[in-house]
Short mmCIF file of C-alpha atoms and ligand atoms in Angstrom, two decimals:
data_model
loop_
_atom_site.label_atom_id
_atom_site.label_comp_id
_atom_site.label_asym_id
_atom_site.label_seq_id
_atom_site.Cartn_x
_atom_site.Cartn_y
_atom_site.Cartn_z
CA MET A 1 -15.78 40.43 23.02
CA SER A 2 -18.28 38.83 20.45
CA GLU A 3 -18.32 34.87 20.23
CA PRO A 4 -16.07 33.51 17.03
CA ARG A 5 -17.97 32.93 13.68
CA VAL A 6 -17.02 31.93 10.28
CA ARG A 7 -19.11 34.41 8.00
CA ILE A 8 -19.63 33.31 4.43
CA GLY A 9 -21.00 34.98 1.41
CA LEU A 10 -22.23 32.59 -1.49
CA ALA A 11 -21.62 33.51 -5.08
CA GLY A 12 -24.33 31.33 -6.58
CA CYS A 13 -27.33 29.48 -5.05
CA GLY A 14 -28.31 26.59 -7.45
CA VAL A 15 -28.01 23.00 -6.89
CA VAL A 16 -24.78 23.29 -4.82
CA GLY A 17 -25.38 26.64 -3.25
CA THR A 18 -29.06 25.33 -1.97
CA GLY A 19 -27.15 21.95 -0.83
CA ILE A 20 -24.85 24.06 1.34
CA LEU A 21 -27.87 25.90 2.83
CA GLN A 22 -29.34 22.55 3.87
CA LEU A 23 -26.08 20.97 4.84
CA LEU A 24 -25.42 24.23 7.16
CA ARG A 25 -29.12 24.09 8.83
CA ASP A 26 -29.11 20.20 9.37
CA ASN A 27 -25.47 19.65 10.62
CA ALA A 28 -25.09 22.88 12.31
CA ASP A 29 -24.38 21.34 15.71
CA THR A 30 -21.85 18.74 14.40
CA ILE A 31 -20.12 21.48 12.40
CA GLY A 32 -20.23 23.82 15.45
CA ALA A 33 -18.55 21.25 17.59
CA ARG A 34 -15.94 20.27 15.00
CA LEU A 35 -14.87 23.95 14.10
CA GLY A 36 -15.42 25.43 17.57
CA ALA A 37 -17.67 28.23 16.06
CA PRO A 38 -21.18 28.52 13.89
CA ILE A 39 -20.88 29.30 10.20
CA GLU A 40 -22.81 32.32 9.35
CA VAL A 41 -24.29 33.03 5.76
CA VAL A 42 -24.36 36.66 5.42
CA GLY A 43 -25.03 37.37 1.69
CA ILE A 44 -25.87 35.36 -1.23
CA ALA A 45 -25.75 36.53 -4.73
CA VAL A 46 -27.72 34.91 -7.59
CA ARG A 47 -28.23 35.92 -11.37
CA ASP A 48 -32.09 36.63 -10.61
CA PRO A 49 -33.13 37.41 -7.21
CA SER A 50 -36.90 37.28 -8.39
CA LYS A 51 -36.62 33.25 -9.33
CA VAL A 52 -38.85 31.45 -6.73
CA ARG A 53 -36.41 29.40 -4.82
CA ASP A 54 -36.33 26.45 -1.96
CA PRO A 55 -37.75 27.93 1.32
CA LEU A 56 -34.22 27.53 2.44
CA VAL A 57 -33.10 30.28 0.73
CA PRO A 58 -33.38 33.61 2.73
CA ALA A 59 -34.87 36.08 0.48
CA ASP A 60 -33.69 39.12 2.61
CA LEU A 61 -30.07 37.85 1.77
CA LEU A 62 -30.06 37.97 -1.85
CA VAL A 63 -28.48 40.36 -4.30
CA ASP A 64 -27.85 40.03 -8.16
CA ASP A 65 -24.15 41.14 -8.07
CA PRO A 66 -21.58 38.39 -7.13
CA MET A 67 -18.99 41.03 -6.75
CA THR A 68 -21.06 42.21 -3.77
CA MET A 69 -19.71 39.20 -1.89
CA ALA A 70 -16.14 39.72 -2.99
CA ARG A 71 -16.23 43.06 -1.31
CA HIS A 72 -18.54 42.53 1.45
CA GLU A 73 -16.78 43.93 4.72
CA ASP A 74 -18.55 41.30 6.73
CA VAL A 75 -17.77 38.31 4.63
CA ASP A 76 -14.54 36.36 5.81
CA VAL A 77 -15.07 33.33 3.36
CA VAL A 78 -16.25 33.79 -0.31
CA VAL A 79 -18.01 30.62 -1.45
CA GLU A 80 -17.98 30.43 -5.41
CA VAL A 81 -20.52 28.10 -6.36
CA MET A 82 -21.69 30.03 -9.83
CA GLY A 83 -19.60 28.08 -12.18
CA GLY A 84 -17.84 29.09 -15.58
CA LEU A 85 -15.03 31.51 -15.82
CA ASP A 86 -16.58 34.71 -16.01
CA PRO A 87 -17.75 36.41 -13.72
CA ALA A 88 -16.54 33.64 -11.38
CA GLY A 89 -12.88 34.33 -12.13
CA ALA A 90 -13.26 38.11 -11.52
CA VAL A 91 -15.10 37.41 -8.11
CA VAL A 92 -12.19 35.03 -6.82
CA ARG A 93 -9.68 37.55 -7.85
CA THR A 94 -11.37 40.41 -6.12
CA ALA A 95 -12.04 38.24 -2.96
CA LEU A 96 -8.31 37.11 -2.83
CA GLU A 97 -6.92 40.57 -3.55
CA GLY A 98 -9.17 41.79 -0.76
CA GLY A 99 -8.03 39.43 1.91
CA LYS A 100 -10.79 37.11 1.72
CA HIS A 101 -10.67 33.44 1.84
CA VAL A 102 -12.43 31.46 -1.28
CA VAL A 103 -13.76 28.28 -1.61
CA THR A 104 -14.84 26.92 -4.71
CA ALA A 105 -16.43 23.86 -6.49
CA ASN A 106 -15.53 25.20 -10.02
CA LYS A 107 -13.07 22.87 -11.68
CA ALA A 108 -13.09 24.78 -14.86
CA LEU A 109 -11.86 27.82 -13.08
CA ILE A 110 -8.93 26.01 -11.11
CA ALA A 111 -8.14 23.81 -14.17
CA GLU A 112 -7.79 27.07 -16.34
CA ALA A 113 -6.85 30.03 -14.04
CA GLY A 114 -5.87 28.26 -10.83
CA GLU A 115 -2.31 28.82 -11.39
CA GLU A 116 -2.87 32.79 -11.29
CA LEU A 117 -5.24 32.47 -8.30
CA LEU A 118 -3.47 30.15 -6.33
CA GLU A 119 -0.31 32.14 -6.59
CA LEU A 120 -2.33 35.16 -5.66
CA ALA A 121 -4.09 33.53 -2.53
CA GLU A 122 -0.24 32.77 -1.52
CA GLU A 123 0.87 36.24 -1.92
CA ARG A 124 -2.12 37.65 -0.03
CA ARG A 125 -1.57 34.93 2.87
CA VAL A 126 -5.12 33.52 2.24
CA ASP A 127 -6.62 30.37 1.48
CA LEU A 128 -8.21 29.15 -1.68
CA TYR A 129 -9.64 25.44 -1.43
CA PHE A 130 -11.71 23.26 -3.84
CA GLU A 131 -12.12 19.84 -2.88
CA ALA A 132 -15.51 19.92 -4.53
CA ALA A 133 -14.34 20.70 -7.77
CA VAL A 134 -13.27 17.07 -8.30
CA ALA A 135 -15.44 14.01 -7.99
CA GLY A 136 -18.02 15.62 -5.95
CA GLY A 137 -18.26 13.90 -2.36
CA ILE A 138 -14.94 12.05 -2.42
CA PRO A 139 -12.36 13.81 -0.46
CA ILE A 140 -9.64 13.12 -3.08
CA ILE A 141 -7.88 16.29 -3.08
CA ARG A 142 -7.46 16.46 0.76
CA THR A 143 -6.32 12.71 0.15
CA LEU A 144 -3.48 13.44 -2.47
CA ARG A 145 -2.71 16.75 -0.56
CA GLU A 146 -2.38 15.26 2.99
CA ALA A 147 -2.57 11.35 3.46
CA LEU A 148 -0.50 10.65 0.79
CA ALA A 149 2.04 13.44 1.27
CA SER A 150 4.97 11.09 1.81
CA ASP A 151 4.22 8.84 -1.08
CA ARG A 152 5.26 9.15 -4.84
CA ILE A 153 2.11 8.49 -6.99
CA VAL A 154 2.95 6.43 -9.85
CA ALA A 155 -0.66 6.24 -11.54
CA LEU A 156 -4.01 7.20 -11.44
CA SER A 157 -7.52 6.44 -13.35
CA GLY A 158 -10.81 6.58 -12.67
CA ILE A 159 -14.52 7.96 -13.21
CA VAL A 160 -14.52 11.55 -12.64
CA ASN A 161 -17.62 12.78 -14.51
CA GLY A 162 -21.18 11.54 -12.90
CA THR A 163 -23.04 12.80 -15.69
CA SER A 164 -21.45 10.51 -18.46
CA ASN A 165 -20.84 7.65 -16.10
CA TYR A 166 -25.01 8.05 -15.40
CA ILE A 167 -25.77 8.07 -19.09
CA LEU A 168 -23.41 5.24 -19.92
CA SER A 169 -25.02 3.18 -16.87
CA ARG A 170 -28.40 4.18 -17.95
CA MET A 171 -27.90 2.99 -21.77
CA THR A 172 -26.15 -0.27 -20.56
CA SER A 173 -28.59 -1.25 -18.12
CA GLU A 174 -31.85 0.00 -18.99
CA GLY A 175 -31.44 0.48 -22.77
CA LEU A 176 -32.44 4.22 -22.55
CA ASP A 177 -31.41 6.33 -25.41
CA PHE A 178 -28.70 9.08 -24.89
CA GLY A 179 -31.33 11.88 -24.74
CA GLU A 180 -33.44 10.24 -22.35
CA ALA A 181 -30.42 9.50 -20.03
CA LEU A 182 -29.17 12.90 -20.26
CA ALA A 183 -32.37 14.48 -19.35
CA GLU A 184 -32.48 12.29 -16.14
CA ALA A 185 -28.89 13.46 -15.19
CA GLN A 186 -30.09 16.73 -15.66
CA ALA A 187 -33.08 16.48 -13.73
CA ALA A 188 -31.01 14.89 -11.02
CA GLY A 189 -28.60 18.07 -10.85
CA TYR A 190 -25.79 16.29 -11.88
CA ALA A 191 -25.06 17.96 -15.10
CA GLU A 192 -23.25 21.14 -15.93
CA ALA A 193 -25.15 24.21 -16.79
CA ASP A 194 -24.08 23.63 -20.23
CA PRO A 195 -23.94 19.76 -20.46
CA THR A 196 -21.61 19.89 -23.54
CA LEU A 197 -18.56 19.49 -20.92
CA ASP A 198 -19.99 16.56 -19.34
CA ILE A 199 -20.37 15.05 -22.66
CA ASN A 200 -17.51 15.74 -24.54
CA GLY A 201 -14.98 15.11 -21.96
CA GLY A 202 -14.31 18.85 -20.83
CA ASP A 203 -15.53 18.46 -17.50
CA ALA A 204 -13.34 15.25 -16.86
CA ARG A 205 -10.48 17.14 -18.58
CA HIS A 206 -10.60 19.84 -16.24
CA LYS A 207 -10.38 17.42 -13.24
CA LEU A 208 -7.61 15.33 -14.57
CA ALA A 209 -5.49 18.65 -14.97
CA ILE A 210 -6.02 19.42 -11.29
CA LEU A 211 -5.57 15.59 -9.95
CA ALA A 212 -2.33 15.70 -12.07
CA THR A 213 -0.89 18.63 -10.62
CA LEU A 214 -1.80 17.34 -7.07
CA ALA A 215 -0.37 13.66 -7.83
CA PHE A 216 2.67 14.38 -9.91
CA GLY A 217 3.54 17.86 -9.22
CA ALA A 218 3.19 19.13 -12.52
CA ARG A 219 2.02 22.15 -14.28
CA VAL A 220 -0.67 21.12 -16.77
CA ASP A 221 -1.80 23.04 -19.76
CA VAL A 222 -5.51 21.46 -19.81
CA GLN A 223 -6.04 22.39 -23.61
CA ALA A 224 -3.00 19.97 -24.21
CA ILE A 225 -4.76 16.97 -22.64
CA PRO A 226 -6.09 14.66 -25.31
CA MET A 227 -9.94 14.01 -24.62
CA GLU A 228 -12.73 12.26 -26.53
CA GLY A 229 -16.32 12.46 -25.14
CA ILE A 230 -18.84 9.43 -24.58
CA ASP A 231 -20.83 10.63 -27.71
CA VAL A 232 -18.70 8.46 -29.70
CA VAL A 233 -20.11 5.61 -28.11
CA SER A 234 -23.39 4.15 -29.48
CA ALA A 235 -26.04 1.39 -28.00
CA LEU A 236 -24.41 -0.85 -30.68
CA ASP A 237 -20.84 -0.63 -29.22
CA ILE A 238 -22.15 -1.11 -25.66
CA ALA A 239 -23.98 -4.20 -26.75
CA PHE A 240 -20.95 -5.73 -28.59
CA ALA A 241 -18.53 -4.79 -25.67
CA GLN A 242 -20.85 -6.84 -23.25
CA ARG A 243 -20.94 -9.96 -25.75
CA PHE A 244 -17.15 -10.05 -25.20
CA GLY A 245 -17.28 -9.33 -21.53
CA TYR A 246 -16.37 -5.73 -21.11
CA VAL A 247 -18.59 -2.60 -19.81
CA ILE A 248 -17.82 0.83 -21.33
CA LYS A 249 -16.83 3.71 -18.98
CA PRO A 250 -16.00 7.17 -19.18
CA LEU A 251 -12.32 7.36 -18.00
CA ALA A 252 -9.62 9.78 -17.11
CA ILE A 253 -5.92 8.31 -16.90
CA GLY A 254 -2.81 9.79 -15.73
CA ARG A 255 0.92 8.23 -15.22
CA PRO A 256 4.28 9.46 -15.45
CA THR A 257 6.00 7.54 -18.48
CA GLU A 258 9.63 6.29 -18.19
CA ASP A 259 10.84 9.14 -21.05
CA GLY A 260 9.95 11.75 -18.14
CA SER A 261 6.52 13.11 -20.10
CA LEU A 262 3.13 12.47 -18.65
CA ASP A 263 0.33 10.19 -20.26
CA LEU A 264 -2.72 12.16 -19.50
CA ARG A 265 -6.18 11.26 -21.31
CA VAL A 266 -9.83 11.33 -21.20
CA HIS A 267 -11.87 8.90 -23.13
CA PRO A 268 -14.42 6.29 -22.80
CA ALA A 269 -12.75 2.55 -22.90
CA LEU A 270 -13.77 -0.70 -22.40
CA VAL A 271 -13.02 -2.14 -19.16
CA PRO A 272 -13.84 -5.90 -17.88
CA GLU A 273 -16.78 -6.56 -16.41
CA SER A 274 -14.98 -8.17 -13.56
CA SER A 275 -12.82 -4.78 -12.75
CA VAL A 276 -13.69 -2.65 -9.95
CA LEU A 277 -14.55 0.47 -12.40
CA ALA A 278 -17.26 -1.76 -14.00
CA SER A 279 -19.04 -1.65 -10.84
CA ILE A 280 -19.04 2.08 -10.64
CA HIS A 281 -22.69 2.82 -11.82
CA GLY A 282 -24.87 5.93 -12.33
CA ALA A 283 -23.36 9.19 -10.94
CA LEU A 284 -21.01 7.48 -8.91
CA ASN A 285 -17.19 8.26 -9.31
CA ALA A 286 -14.02 6.40 -8.52
CA VAL A 287 -10.19 7.21 -8.21
CA HIS A 288 -7.88 4.61 -8.36
CA ILE A 289 -4.28 5.64 -7.22
CA ARG A 290 -1.13 3.49 -7.13
CA GLY A 291 1.27 4.97 -4.47
CA ALA A 292 5.17 3.68 -4.92
CA MET A 293 5.02 2.80 -1.30
CA MET A 294 1.00 2.42 -0.64
CA GLY A 295 0.29 0.34 -3.61
CA PRO A 296 -3.11 0.49 -5.23
CA ALA A 297 -6.07 2.14 -3.49
CA LEU A 298 -9.69 3.04 -4.58
CA MET A 299 -11.96 5.64 -3.52
CA SER A 300 -15.37 5.57 -4.79
CA GLY A 301 -18.42 7.80 -3.85
CA PRO A 302 -21.11 10.23 -5.33
CA GLY A 303 -19.34 12.30 -8.05
CA ALA A 304 -22.13 14.79 -8.37
CA GLY A 305 -25.44 15.87 -6.59
CA ALA A 306 -26.36 18.68 -4.37
CA LEU A 307 -25.62 17.23 -0.70
CA PRO A 308 -22.37 15.23 -1.47
CA THR A 309 -20.70 18.33 -3.34
CA ALA A 310 -22.22 20.66 -0.68
CA MET A 311 -20.56 18.53 1.88
CA SER A 312 -17.17 18.86 0.27
CA VAL A 313 -17.41 22.68 -0.02
CA VAL A 314 -18.53 23.03 3.93
CA SER A 315 -15.58 20.69 4.65
CA ASP A 316 -13.32 23.33 3.30
CA ILE A 317 -15.22 26.04 4.80
CA VAL A 318 -14.47 24.41 7.99
CA ASP A 319 -10.64 24.11 7.19
CA VAL A 320 -10.50 27.64 6.54
CA GLY A 321 -12.36 28.33 9.55
CA ARG A 322 -9.82 26.45 11.47
CA ASN A 323 -7.10 28.33 9.85
CA LEU A 324 -8.89 31.52 10.65
CA LEU A 325 -9.43 30.93 14.29
CA SER A 326 -5.86 29.53 14.55
CA GLY A 327 -4.20 32.27 12.74
CA ALA A 328 -2.64 29.69 10.28
CA HIS A 329 -2.22 30.11 6.61
CA ALA A 330 -0.63 27.83 4.19
CA ARG A 331 0.46 25.20 6.32
CA VAL A 332 -0.57 22.54 3.57
CA PRO A 333 -0.09 23.72 0.03
CA SER A 334 -3.02 23.98 -1.92
CA ARG A 335 -1.40 21.87 -4.90
CA ALA A 336 0.24 19.58 -2.67
CA PHE A 337 3.64 20.82 -3.83
CA ARG A 338 5.52 23.96 -3.08
CA ALA A 339 4.60 26.05 -5.84
CA SER A 340 8.68 26.48 -6.64
CA THR A 341 8.87 22.61 -7.16
CA LEU A 342 5.94 22.47 -9.75
CA GLN A 343 7.33 21.39 -13.17
CA ALA A 344 5.95 21.87 -16.75
CA LEU A 345 6.26 17.98 -18.00
CA PRO A 346 5.76 17.44 -21.49
CA LEU A 347 2.36 15.26 -22.56
CA ARG A 348 2.78 11.95 -24.47
CA LYS A 349 1.17 12.39 -27.92
CA PRO A 350 -1.83 10.40 -28.09
CA SER A 351 -0.50 8.50 -31.28
CA GLU A 352 1.86 6.87 -28.98
CA HIS A 353 -0.59 5.16 -26.70
CA ARG A 354 0.27 1.32 -27.02
CA GLY A 355 -2.92 -0.95 -25.90
CA ARG A 356 -5.67 -2.99 -27.07
CA PHE A 357 -8.43 -1.51 -29.16
CA TYR A 358 -12.02 -2.32 -29.95
CA LEU A 359 -12.84 -1.70 -33.77
CA ARG A 360 -16.33 -1.75 -35.22
CA PHE A 361 -16.49 -1.55 -39.33
CA ASP A 362 -20.12 -1.24 -40.69
CA VAL A 363 -19.68 -2.88 -44.30
CA HIS A 364 -21.14 -3.89 -47.59
CA ASP A 365 -21.63 -7.57 -47.10
CA ARG A 366 -19.46 -8.81 -50.23
CA MET A 367 -16.73 -11.13 -50.78
CA GLY A 368 -13.26 -10.14 -49.98
CA VAL A 369 -14.32 -7.35 -47.63
CA LEU A 370 -13.16 -8.80 -44.43
CA GLY A 371 -9.74 -9.96 -46.15
CA ARG A 372 -9.18 -6.49 -47.31
CA ILE A 373 -9.76 -4.96 -43.77
CA ALA A 374 -7.60 -7.52 -42.34
CA ASN A 375 -5.01 -6.79 -44.73
CA VAL A 376 -4.92 -3.07 -44.07
CA LEU A 377 -4.52 -3.66 -40.22
CA GLY A 378 -1.74 -5.99 -40.88
CA GLY A 379 -0.07 -3.67 -42.94
CA PHE A 380 -0.01 -1.28 -40.23
CA GLY A 381 0.93 -3.85 -37.64
CA VAL A 382 -2.43 -4.21 -35.85
CA SER A 383 -3.21 -7.96 -35.35
CA ILE A 384 -6.69 -9.23 -34.45
CA GLU A 385 -7.26 -11.17 -31.28
CA GLN A 386 -10.97 -11.74 -31.48
CA MET A 387 -13.94 -10.98 -34.27
CA VAL A 388 -17.85 -11.33 -34.61
CA GLN A 389 -19.76 -10.64 -37.65
CA GLU A 390 -23.29 -9.88 -37.50
CA GLY A 391 -25.80 -9.06 -40.34
CA GLY A 392 -25.62 -9.41 -43.87
CA ARG A 393 -26.19 -12.38 -46.31
CA SER A 394 -29.50 -11.41 -47.60
CA ALA A 395 -31.45 -8.94 -49.60
CA GLU A 396 -32.96 -7.54 -46.69
CA SER A 397 -29.75 -7.04 -44.86
CA PRO A 398 -26.66 -6.36 -47.36
CA HIS A 399 -24.81 -4.78 -44.68
CA ALA A 400 -22.81 -6.39 -41.87
CA THR A 401 -21.11 -5.12 -38.74
CA LEU A 402 -17.69 -6.40 -38.17
CA VAL A 403 -16.26 -6.02 -34.62
CA MET A 404 -12.73 -6.85 -33.70
CA LEU A 405 -10.55 -6.97 -30.57
CA THR A 406 -6.82 -6.09 -31.25
CA HIS A 407 -3.58 -7.23 -29.62
CA ASP A 408 -1.52 -4.34 -28.14
CA ALA A 409 -1.11 -1.98 -30.91
CA LEU A 410 -0.09 1.94 -31.36
CA ALA A 411 -2.87 4.26 -31.41
CA GLY A 412 -1.35 6.18 -34.17
CA ASP A 413 -1.12 2.68 -36.34
CA VAL A 414 -5.00 2.25 -35.67
CA ARG A 415 -5.82 5.55 -36.83
CA GLY A 416 -3.62 5.29 -39.85
CA ALA A 417 -5.41 2.01 -40.57
CA LEU A 418 -9.04 3.09 -39.99
CA GLU A 419 -8.30 6.10 -42.16
CA GLU A 420 -7.28 3.87 -45.08
CA ILE A 421 -10.09 1.14 -44.35
CA ASP A 422 -12.51 4.03 -44.68
CA ARG A 423 -11.15 5.11 -48.07
CA LEU A 424 -11.78 1.54 -49.67
CA ARG A 425 -15.42 1.91 -49.82
CA HIS A 426 -16.35 -1.15 -48.26
CA THR A 427 -17.85 0.53 -45.15
CA THR A 428 -20.93 2.50 -45.17
CA GLY A 429 -20.26 4.96 -42.12
CA PRO A 430 -17.23 5.92 -40.22
CA SER A 431 -15.27 2.75 -38.60
CA ARG A 432 -15.14 3.22 -34.92
CA ALA A 433 -12.04 2.62 -32.08
CA LEU A 434 -12.58 2.33 -28.74
CA ARG A 435 -9.56 1.58 -26.10
CA ILE A 436 -9.48 -1.35 -24.15
CA GLU A 437 -7.96 -0.81 -20.36
CA ASP A 438 -7.55 -4.14 -19.11
CA ASP A 439 -5.71 -3.02 -15.72
P1 LIG B 501 -26.45 25.99 -11.08
O1 LIG B 501 -27.38 24.92 -10.36
O2 LIG B 501 -26.57 26.22 -12.21
O3 LIG B 501 -26.24 26.93 -10.17
C1 LIG B 501 -25.53 28.26 -10.50
C2 LIG B 501 -25.95 29.47 -9.44
O4 LIG B 501 -25.06 30.54 -9.84
C3 LIG B 501 -27.35 29.93 -9.65
O5 LIG B 501 -27.62 30.22 -8.48
C4 LIG B 501 -27.17 31.17 -10.71
O6 LIG B 501 -28.08 32.13 -10.34
C5 LIG B 501 -25.76 31.54 -10.13
N1 LIG B 501 -25.22 32.57 -11.10
C6 LIG B 501 -24.66 31.93 -12.49
N2 LIG B 501 -24.02 33.22 -13.10
C7 LIG B 501 -24.22 34.00 -12.15
C8 LIG B 501 -24.12 35.54 -12.46
N3 LIG B 501 -23.47 35.99 -13.62
N4 LIG B 501 -24.23 36.16 -11.36
C9 LIG B 501 -25.01 35.94 -10.18
N5 LIG B 501 -25.23 34.58 -10.05
C10 LIG B 501 -25.02 33.64 -10.98
O7 LIG B 501 -24.96 25.18 -10.55
P2 LIG B 501 -24.53 24.11 -9.80
O8 LIG B 501 -24.76 22.74 -10.36
O9 LIG B 501 -25.06 24.49 -8.37
O10 LIG B 501 -22.88 24.15 -9.89
C11 LIG B 501 -22.17 25.26 -9.41
C12 LIG B 501 -20.81 25.07 -9.41
O11 LIG B 501 -20.46 23.71 -8.78
C13 LIG B 501 -20.31 24.70 -10.90
O12 LIG B 501 -18.73 25.22 -11.09
C14 LIG B 501 -20.26 23.29 -10.94
O13 LIG B 501 -19.26 22.79 -12.01
C15 LIG B 501 -19.72 22.79 -9.64
N6 LIG B 501 -20.23 21.44 -9.24
C16 LIG B 501 -21.54 21.08 -9.43
C17 LIG B 501 -21.98 19.77 -9.24
C18 LIG B 501 -23.15 19.37 -9.27
O14 LIG B 501 -23.29 18.05 -8.83
N7 LIG B 501 -24.11 20.15 -9.46
C19 LIG B 501 -20.76 19.03 -8.22
C20 LIG B 501 -19.60 19.44 -8.29
C21 LIG B 501 -18.95 20.87 -8.42
P3 LIG B 501 -29.88 31.80 -10.56
O15 LIG B 501 -29.96 30.72 -9.56
O16 LIG B 501 -30.49 33.07 -10.57
O17 LIG B 501 -29.74 31.27 -12.03
N1 LIG B 502 -21.10 17.67 -13.85
C1 LIG B 502 -20.32 17.25 -13.20
C2 LIG B 502 -20.63 15.77 -13.29
C3 LIG B 502 -20.52 17.51 -11.33
O1 LIG B 502 -21.43 15.40 -13.80
O2 LIG B 502 -19.53 14.71 -12.71
C4 LIG B 502 -19.67 17.18 -10.58
O3 LIG B 502 -18.45 18.01 -10.59
#
């Protein structure tokens, strides 16, 4: 009888796929000792097999059709690291239908089509694991699924997109402009193939949808989660935030509310300089979880990059391999809850969010402008806690910038006030509002 092995087929071999090959080479002994069998790569699908690649990639295993991995008779586990919905979705579906286990790093796929794919996996009695899909190298999925299985999660918040955190960090610490910082994040392999998703909050929204299911047992329509990208943040906002003792961070926030809905949102926000999240720099991610019994806990680490992400993927392969070798399956539900208990909870409307806000108005520096703005804010019940004015009062500088921090206010009222202020013709550009998260 031949020695047991876990045979994998890679669908995709870019940043993460190449990291997987390096890790399998460098940690082969450790993995073998932990799993009790070696992991063997039997095929690799890429878009263009003729492309020049890292010498780690065995040219004789390359094919150009990822469906080959899903149908390969020697593959036990399909490892999907291509990204996107198409053809990744078809590859994963075909693999599961054929009784193969799947490990993926693809948050878009899990957030948008996970329900159908996970149910298919359950039906075919195979595993579909996705640790690398959220927060790269941080084992947050396994923590929610297993370590916190006895607790009720009452809130989670964090930084779950490395690229946007990297961009804001570099803009803050080095004064880089947005484009330069994005180019650096792309060169380091942090960004998605289409970085729009990193910048507009789409990638963080995918991750928050996955986390909300694991934390709160909720079926989540990812498109319904309100999101705002970091493209609304300017160097001016970063500098003003610093003057008030804050740092701007790209946040994802989830918590059940008292009325039975879920408050899920993705947006940049001001956090106090002294807070833990303010110290999460560059491509680092952090997820803060509050359990009803455990209390608060923070996990932080690399949220993107070849080796941290590959580590999460390969740990999933080890888990699947352990199941394969012991003949176990679905002992732990992939989404932490039994599928029949997952609930479709309503999401709280963005306008119902209550909190403090940072407001910036670029205005004509004329008598009475400040009074009018304050009046409109007051009319909407938005009260000002602190304010600074800069510029103006000279022929060379006829414009001024007003920045205000508010007391607690309803987001819908803040939006209504800003729309009215922008109609007054005292402003020289659209007014800005960013949330302040003090917790
Ligand atoms: P990548 O560097 O762009 O690599 C994608 C790979 O998939 C490439 O090898 C590409 O082939 C192949 N591919 C794409 N479309 C294909 C098709 N239609 N047929 C065959 N092969 C195809 O992407 P990545 O950064 O490794 O990311 C992969 C996945 O991991 C994504 O879901 C991403 O969201 C996720 N992820 C990435 C990170 C990270 O830090 N990069 C972290 C966590 C999760 P070619 O090589 O020929 O172009
Ligand atoms: N583009 C993603 C990020 C990769 O920057 O966080 C990790 O999921």
